[in-house]
Coordinates of C-alpha atoms in Angstrom, one line a residue:
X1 CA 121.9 141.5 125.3
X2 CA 124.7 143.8 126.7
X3 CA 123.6 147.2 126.9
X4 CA 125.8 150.3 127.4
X5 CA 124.2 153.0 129.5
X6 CA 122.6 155.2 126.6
X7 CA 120.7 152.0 125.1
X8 CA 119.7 151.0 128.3
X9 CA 121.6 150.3 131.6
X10 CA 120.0 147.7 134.0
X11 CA 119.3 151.7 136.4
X12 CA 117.5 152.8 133.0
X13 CA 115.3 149.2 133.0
X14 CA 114.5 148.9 136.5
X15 CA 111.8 151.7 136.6
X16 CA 109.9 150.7 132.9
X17 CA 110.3 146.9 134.4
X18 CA 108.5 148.0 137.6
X19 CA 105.5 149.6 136.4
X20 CA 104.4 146.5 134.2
X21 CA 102.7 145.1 137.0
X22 CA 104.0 141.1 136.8
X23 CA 101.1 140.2 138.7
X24 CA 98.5 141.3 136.9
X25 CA 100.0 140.3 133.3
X26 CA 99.5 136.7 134.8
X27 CA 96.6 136.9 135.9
X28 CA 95.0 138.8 133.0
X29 CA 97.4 135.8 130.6
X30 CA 95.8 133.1 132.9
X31 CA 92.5 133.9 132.4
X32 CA 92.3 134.3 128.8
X33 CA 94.6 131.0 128.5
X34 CA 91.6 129.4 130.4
X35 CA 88.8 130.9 128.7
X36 CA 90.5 130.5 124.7
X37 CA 92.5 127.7 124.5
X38 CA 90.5 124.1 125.2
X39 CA 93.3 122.5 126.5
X40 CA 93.5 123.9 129.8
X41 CA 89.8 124.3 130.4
X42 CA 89.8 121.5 133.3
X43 CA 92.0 123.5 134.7
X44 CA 91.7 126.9 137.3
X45 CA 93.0 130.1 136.6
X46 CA 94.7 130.1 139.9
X47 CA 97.0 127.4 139.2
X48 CA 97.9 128.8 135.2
X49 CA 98.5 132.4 137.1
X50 CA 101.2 130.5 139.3
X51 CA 102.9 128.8 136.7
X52 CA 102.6 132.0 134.1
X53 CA 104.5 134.2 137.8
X54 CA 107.0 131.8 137.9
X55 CA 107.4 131.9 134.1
X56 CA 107.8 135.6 133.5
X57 CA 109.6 136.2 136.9
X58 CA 113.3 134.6 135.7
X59 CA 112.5 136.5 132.0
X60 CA 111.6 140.2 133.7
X61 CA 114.8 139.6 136.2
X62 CA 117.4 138.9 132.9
X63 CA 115.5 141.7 131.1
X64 CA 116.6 144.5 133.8
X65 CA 119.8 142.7 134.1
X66 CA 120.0 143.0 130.5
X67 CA 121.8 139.6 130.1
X68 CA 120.3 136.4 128.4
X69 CA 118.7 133.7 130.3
X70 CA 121.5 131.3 132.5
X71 CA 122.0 127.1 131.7
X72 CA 119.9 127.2 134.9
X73 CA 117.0 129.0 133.6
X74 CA 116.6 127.2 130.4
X75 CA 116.7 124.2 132.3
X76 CA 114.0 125.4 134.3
X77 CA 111.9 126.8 131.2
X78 CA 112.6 123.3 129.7
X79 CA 111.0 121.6 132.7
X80 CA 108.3 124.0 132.1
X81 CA 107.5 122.6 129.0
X82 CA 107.8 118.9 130.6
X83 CA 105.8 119.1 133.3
X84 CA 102.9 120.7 130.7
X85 CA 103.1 117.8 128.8
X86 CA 103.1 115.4 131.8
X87 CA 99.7 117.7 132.4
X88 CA 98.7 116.7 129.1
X89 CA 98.6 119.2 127.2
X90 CA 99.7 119.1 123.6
X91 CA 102.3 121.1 121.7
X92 CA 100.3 123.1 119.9
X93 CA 98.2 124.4 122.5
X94 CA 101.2 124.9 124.9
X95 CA 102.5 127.1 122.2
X96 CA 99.2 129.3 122.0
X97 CA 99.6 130.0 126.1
X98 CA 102.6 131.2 125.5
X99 CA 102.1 133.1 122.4
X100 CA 99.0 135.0 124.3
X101 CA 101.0 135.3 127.7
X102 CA 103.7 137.2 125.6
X103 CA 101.6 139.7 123.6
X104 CA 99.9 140.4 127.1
X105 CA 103.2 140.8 128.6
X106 CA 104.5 142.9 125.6
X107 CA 101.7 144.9 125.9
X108 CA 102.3 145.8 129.2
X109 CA 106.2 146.4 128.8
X110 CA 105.2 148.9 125.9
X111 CA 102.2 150.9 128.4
X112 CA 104.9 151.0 131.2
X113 CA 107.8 152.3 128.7
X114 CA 106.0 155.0 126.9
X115 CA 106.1 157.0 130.1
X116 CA 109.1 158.8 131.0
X117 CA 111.7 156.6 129.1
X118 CA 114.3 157.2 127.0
X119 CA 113.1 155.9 123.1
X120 CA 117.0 154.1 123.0
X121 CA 115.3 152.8 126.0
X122 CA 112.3 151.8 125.6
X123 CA 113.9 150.3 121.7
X124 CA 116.4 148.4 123.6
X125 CA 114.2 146.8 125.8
X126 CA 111.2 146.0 123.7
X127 CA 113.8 143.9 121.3
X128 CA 115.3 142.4 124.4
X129 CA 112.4 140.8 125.0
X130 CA 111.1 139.8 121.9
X131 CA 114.9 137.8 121.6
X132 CA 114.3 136.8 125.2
X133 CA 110.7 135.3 124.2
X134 CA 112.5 133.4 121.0
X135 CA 115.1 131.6 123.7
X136 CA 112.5 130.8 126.1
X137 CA 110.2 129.3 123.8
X138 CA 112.8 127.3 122.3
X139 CA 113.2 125.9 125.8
X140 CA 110.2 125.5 126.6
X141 CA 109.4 123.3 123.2
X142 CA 112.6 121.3 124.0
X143 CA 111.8 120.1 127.3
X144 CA 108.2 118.9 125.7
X145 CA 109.3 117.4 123.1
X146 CA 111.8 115.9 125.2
X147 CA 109.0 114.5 127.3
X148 CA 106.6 113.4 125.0
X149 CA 109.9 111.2 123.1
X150 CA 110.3 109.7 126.8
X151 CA 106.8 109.1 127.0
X152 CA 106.7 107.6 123.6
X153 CA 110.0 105.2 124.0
X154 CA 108.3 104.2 127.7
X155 CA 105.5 103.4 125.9
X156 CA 106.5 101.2 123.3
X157 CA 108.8 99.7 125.3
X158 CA 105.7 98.4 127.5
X159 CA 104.0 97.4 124.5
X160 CA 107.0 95.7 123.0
X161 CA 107.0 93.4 126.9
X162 CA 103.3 93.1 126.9
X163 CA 103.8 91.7 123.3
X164 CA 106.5 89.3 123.9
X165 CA 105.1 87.9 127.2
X166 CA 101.8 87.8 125.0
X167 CA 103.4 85.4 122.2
X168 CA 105.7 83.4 124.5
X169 CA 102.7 82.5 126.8
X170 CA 104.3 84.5 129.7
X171 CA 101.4 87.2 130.4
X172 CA 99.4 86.4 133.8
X173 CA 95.9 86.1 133.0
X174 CA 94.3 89.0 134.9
X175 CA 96.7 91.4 132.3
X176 CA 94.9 89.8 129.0
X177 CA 92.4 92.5 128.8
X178 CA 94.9 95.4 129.3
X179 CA 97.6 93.9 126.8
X180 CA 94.6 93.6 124.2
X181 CA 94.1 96.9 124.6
X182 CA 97.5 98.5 124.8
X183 CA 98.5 96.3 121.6
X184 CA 95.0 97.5 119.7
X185 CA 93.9 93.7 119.5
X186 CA 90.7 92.6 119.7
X187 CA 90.7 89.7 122.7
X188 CA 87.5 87.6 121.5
X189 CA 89.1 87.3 118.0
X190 CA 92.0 84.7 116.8
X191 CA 95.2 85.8 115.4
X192 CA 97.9 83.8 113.2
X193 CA 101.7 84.5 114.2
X194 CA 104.0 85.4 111.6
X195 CA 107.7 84.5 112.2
X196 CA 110.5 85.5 110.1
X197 CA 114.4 85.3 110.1
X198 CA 116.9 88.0 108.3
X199 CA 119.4 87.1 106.2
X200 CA 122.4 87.8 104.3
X201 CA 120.8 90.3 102.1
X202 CA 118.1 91.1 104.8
X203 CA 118.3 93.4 107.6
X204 CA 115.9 93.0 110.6
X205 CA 114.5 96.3 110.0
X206 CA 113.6 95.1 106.2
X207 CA 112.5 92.4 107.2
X208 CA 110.1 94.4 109.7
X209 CA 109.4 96.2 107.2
X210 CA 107.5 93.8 104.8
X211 CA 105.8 92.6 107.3
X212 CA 104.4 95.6 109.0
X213 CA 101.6 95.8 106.0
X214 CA 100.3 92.4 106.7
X215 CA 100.4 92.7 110.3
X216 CA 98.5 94.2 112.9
X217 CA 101.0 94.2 115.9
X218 CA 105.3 93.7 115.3
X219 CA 107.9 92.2 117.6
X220 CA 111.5 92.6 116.1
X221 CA 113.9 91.4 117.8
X222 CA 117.4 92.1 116.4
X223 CA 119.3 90.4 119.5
X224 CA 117.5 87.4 119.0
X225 CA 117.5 87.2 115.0
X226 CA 113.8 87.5 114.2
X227 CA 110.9 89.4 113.8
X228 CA 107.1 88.2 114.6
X229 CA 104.0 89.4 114.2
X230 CA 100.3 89.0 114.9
X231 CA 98.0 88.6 111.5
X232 CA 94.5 89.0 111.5
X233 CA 93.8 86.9 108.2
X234 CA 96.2 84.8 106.6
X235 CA 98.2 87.5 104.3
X236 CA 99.2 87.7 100.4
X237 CA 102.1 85.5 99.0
X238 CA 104.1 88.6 98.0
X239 CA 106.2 88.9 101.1
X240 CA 108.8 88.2 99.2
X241 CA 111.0 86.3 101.7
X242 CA 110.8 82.9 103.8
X243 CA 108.2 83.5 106.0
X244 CA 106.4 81.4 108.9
X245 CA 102.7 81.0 109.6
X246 CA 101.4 79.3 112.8
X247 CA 97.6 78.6 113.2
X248 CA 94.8 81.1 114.5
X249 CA 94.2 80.9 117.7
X250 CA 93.2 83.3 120.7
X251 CA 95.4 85.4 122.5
X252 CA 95.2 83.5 125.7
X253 CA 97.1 80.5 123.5
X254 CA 99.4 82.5 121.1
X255 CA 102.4 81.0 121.9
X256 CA 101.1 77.4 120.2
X257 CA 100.8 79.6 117.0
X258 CA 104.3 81.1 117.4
X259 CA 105.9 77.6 118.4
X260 CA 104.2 76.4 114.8
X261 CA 105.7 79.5 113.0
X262 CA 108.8 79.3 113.8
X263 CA 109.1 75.1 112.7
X264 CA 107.3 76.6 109.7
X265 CA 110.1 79.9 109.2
X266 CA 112.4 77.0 109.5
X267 CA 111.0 75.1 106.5
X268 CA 110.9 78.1 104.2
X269 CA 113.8 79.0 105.1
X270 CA 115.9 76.0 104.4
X271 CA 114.6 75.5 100.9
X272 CA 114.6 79.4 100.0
X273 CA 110.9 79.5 99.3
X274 CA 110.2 83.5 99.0
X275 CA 106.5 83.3 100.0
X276 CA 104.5 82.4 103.6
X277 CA 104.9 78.4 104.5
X278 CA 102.2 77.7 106.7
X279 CA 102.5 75.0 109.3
X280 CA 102.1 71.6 108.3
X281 CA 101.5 72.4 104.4
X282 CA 105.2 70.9 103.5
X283 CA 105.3 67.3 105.7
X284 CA 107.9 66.3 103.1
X285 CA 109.9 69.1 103.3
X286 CA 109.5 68.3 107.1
X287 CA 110.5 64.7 106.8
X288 CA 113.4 65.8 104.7
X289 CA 114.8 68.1 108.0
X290 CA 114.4 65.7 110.1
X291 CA 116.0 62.4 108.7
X292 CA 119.7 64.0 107.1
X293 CA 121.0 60.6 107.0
X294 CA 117.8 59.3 104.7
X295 CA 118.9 62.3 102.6
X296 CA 122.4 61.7 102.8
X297 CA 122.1 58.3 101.4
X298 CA 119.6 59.4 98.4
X299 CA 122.0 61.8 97.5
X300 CA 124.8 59.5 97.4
X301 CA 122.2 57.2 95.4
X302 CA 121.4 59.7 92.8
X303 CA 124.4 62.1 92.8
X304 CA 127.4 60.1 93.9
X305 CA 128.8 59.7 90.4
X306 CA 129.1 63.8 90.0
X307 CA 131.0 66.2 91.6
X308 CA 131.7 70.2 91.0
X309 CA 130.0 71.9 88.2
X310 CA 128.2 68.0 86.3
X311 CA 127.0 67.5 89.3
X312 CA 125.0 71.2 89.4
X313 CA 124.0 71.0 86.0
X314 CA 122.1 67.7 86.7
X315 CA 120.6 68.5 89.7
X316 CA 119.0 71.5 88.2
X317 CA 117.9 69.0 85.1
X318 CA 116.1 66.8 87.6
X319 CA 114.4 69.7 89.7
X320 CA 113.2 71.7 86.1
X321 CA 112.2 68.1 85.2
X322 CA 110.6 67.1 88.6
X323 CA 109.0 71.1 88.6
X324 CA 107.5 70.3 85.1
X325 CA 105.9 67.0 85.6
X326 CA 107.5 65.1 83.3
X327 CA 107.5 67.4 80.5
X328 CA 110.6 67.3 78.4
X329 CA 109.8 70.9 76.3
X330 CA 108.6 72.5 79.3
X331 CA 111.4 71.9 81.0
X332 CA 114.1 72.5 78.1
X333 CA 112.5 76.2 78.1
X334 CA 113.0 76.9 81.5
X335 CA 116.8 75.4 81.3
X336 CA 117.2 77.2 77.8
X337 CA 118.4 73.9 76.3
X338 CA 116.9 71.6 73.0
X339 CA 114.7 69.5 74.9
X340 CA 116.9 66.6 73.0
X341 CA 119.9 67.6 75.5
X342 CA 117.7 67.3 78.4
X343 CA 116.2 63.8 76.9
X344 CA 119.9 62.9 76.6
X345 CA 120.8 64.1 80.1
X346 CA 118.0 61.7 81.5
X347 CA 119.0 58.9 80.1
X348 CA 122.5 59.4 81.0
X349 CA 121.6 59.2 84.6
X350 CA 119.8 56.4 84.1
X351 CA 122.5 54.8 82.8
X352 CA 124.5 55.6 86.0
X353 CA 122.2 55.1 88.4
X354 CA 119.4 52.6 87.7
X355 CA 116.9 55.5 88.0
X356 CA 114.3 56.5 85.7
X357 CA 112.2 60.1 87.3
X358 CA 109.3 59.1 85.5
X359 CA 108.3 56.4 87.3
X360 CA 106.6 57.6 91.1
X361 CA 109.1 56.2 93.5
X362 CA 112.3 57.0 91.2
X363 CA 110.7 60.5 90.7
X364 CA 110.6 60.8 95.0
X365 CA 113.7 59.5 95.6
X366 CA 115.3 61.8 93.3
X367 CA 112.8 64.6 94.7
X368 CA 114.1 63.6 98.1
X369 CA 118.0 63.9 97.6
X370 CA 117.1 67.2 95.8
X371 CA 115.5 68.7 98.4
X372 CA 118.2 67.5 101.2
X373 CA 121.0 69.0 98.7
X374 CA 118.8 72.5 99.0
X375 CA 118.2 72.3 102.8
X376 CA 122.4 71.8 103.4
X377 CA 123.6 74.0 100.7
X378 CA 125.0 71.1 98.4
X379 CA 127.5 70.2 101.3
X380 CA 126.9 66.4 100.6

């Protein structure tokens, strides 16, 4: 915004500047901001005209200087737009204000430089502060938006505590109602907890992700390895990844749901079922955790005479076998082999082993060393 002195010296300014009357632009601006723009009805012209003075005071000073606004004034322009959004007042309205108090403003520069000025004058300085409106409103926006993303992270950040306190049993009592409210829960109804790990393949934030549809409130942790959620209802089986569900219970008690959630995550994760495990639906996967050395020994019983690739192939034989109850065809399809091979494979490990999976408890055992041979990876 340099000017030389035919376009417009600070001298040539000061005069035109003077006779726009600050004062009354404000007022005038204030008024009508009051009267058209909802947002700011609760509050009195008065204080608007104050804010509006101090607003157009740093813009009229640079404008007879003829210099853009200073690292200090956008910094005060940008608490401007902070400090109306601390008010509550939205973007969109803040930006009407300001669009109104400039054409008011403009309006006045253009009465008071249409008398006695230069035209390379009164050119100059009507496009000086059209560019000086741009920069101020980008400030202005800045330091709201800047607020309202404070406001926001604050937010969620007290939701995310209110959450976690909620599900580990940690909330006071006297906070319930509050929490249900801040978390959009409703706190005479029950909610199941949902309680899932990543993986490998998984991120926490995809794993977030398939469960935000099924959930009504999120808790991802990724410094702790897991995400958990609140369900209202249990949800669909097409989660597509090991997923833990505790039982329903009220928010004053959501930390027995999340302690069942996570034994149930556990589960489905060890044996790399895709799909929501509730707690207590899979006691023999459960038994099968809990006693390695029972599972140790069956494999040992069933598997000991394999190693490396044979003893792969028959362990998916038995589980196709096992998963088709018995059915030789069935089970050939799913391995792509002549149902004769797998007849052949049986009997084989009968031969070895004494066992025969058609009777019950053969068929558990070998069930049993299956499943343990799943849960450790093949590592025994």
């Amino acid at each position: 915004m340099d000017k030389n002195e035919d376009s417009g010296s600070p001298g040539q300014r000061g005069p035109v500047l003077a006779r726009m009357r600050l004062d009354e632009v404000a007022a005038g601006a204030a008024a009508a901001v009051v009267r058209d723009i909802p947002a700011y009805r609760d509050r009195t012209e008065a204080a608007v005209r104050t804010e509006l003075t101090a607003l157009l005071g740093p813009a009229v000073e640079a404008l007879r200087d003829g210099r853009e606004p200073g690292p200090g004034e956008l910094a005060a322009f940008e608490e401007f737009g902070a400090l109306r959004a601390e008010q509550g007042i939205g973007l969109e309205p803040l930006q009407e204000a300001f669009r109104l108090t400039a054409r008011r403003a403009f309006d006045a520069l253009y009465a008071a430089a249409r008398t006695g000025t230069a035209p390379a004058v009164a050119l100059e300085l009507t496009r000086d502060f059209w560019a000086y409106c741009d920069l101020v409103s980008t400030a202005v926006v800045r330091g709201h938006r800047a607020h309202e993303l404070e406001r926001a992270q604050a937010e969620q950040e007290h939701r995310t505590l209110l959450l976690r306190q909620l599900l580990m049993g940690e909330l006071p009592p006297e906070w319930l109602a509050a929490a249900a409210t801040a978390l959009g829960l409703d706190r005479n109804r029950e909610y199941l907890v949902l309680y899932a790990r990543p993986s490998a393949d998984r991120t926490v934030a995809e794993v977030e992700r398939r469960l935000r549809g099924h959930a009504v409130a999120l808790l991802a942790e990724p410094g702790a390895d897991r995400v958990v959620g609140l369900a209202a209802r249990r949800p669909l089986p097409s989660l597509d990844l090991p997923v833990g569900l505790g039982p329903a219970r009220p928010l004053a008690r959501l930390h027995e749901s999340l302690v069942a959630a996570r034994r149930a995550a556990r589960l489905a994760g060890a044996f790399g079922l895709e799909r929501c495990v509730a707690d207590g639906e899979l006691p023999l996967h459960g038994a099968v955790l809990a006693l390695p050395e029972t599972g140790a020994q069956l494999v040992e019983r069933c598997f000991g005479h394999t190693s490396g690739a044979r003893r792969t192939t028959l362990a998916r034989t038995l589980d196709a076998y096992l998963a088709a109850d018995g059915n030789a065809e069935q089970a050939g399809a799913e391995l792509f082999v002549h149902p004769n091979t797998l007849r052949y494979r049986l009997r084989a490990f009968g031969t070895a082993t004494g066992l025969d999976p058609a009777r019950t408890e053969d068929a558990l055992t070998v069930w049993w060393a299956l499943r343990h041979l799943e849960a450790t990876g093949g590592q025994d």
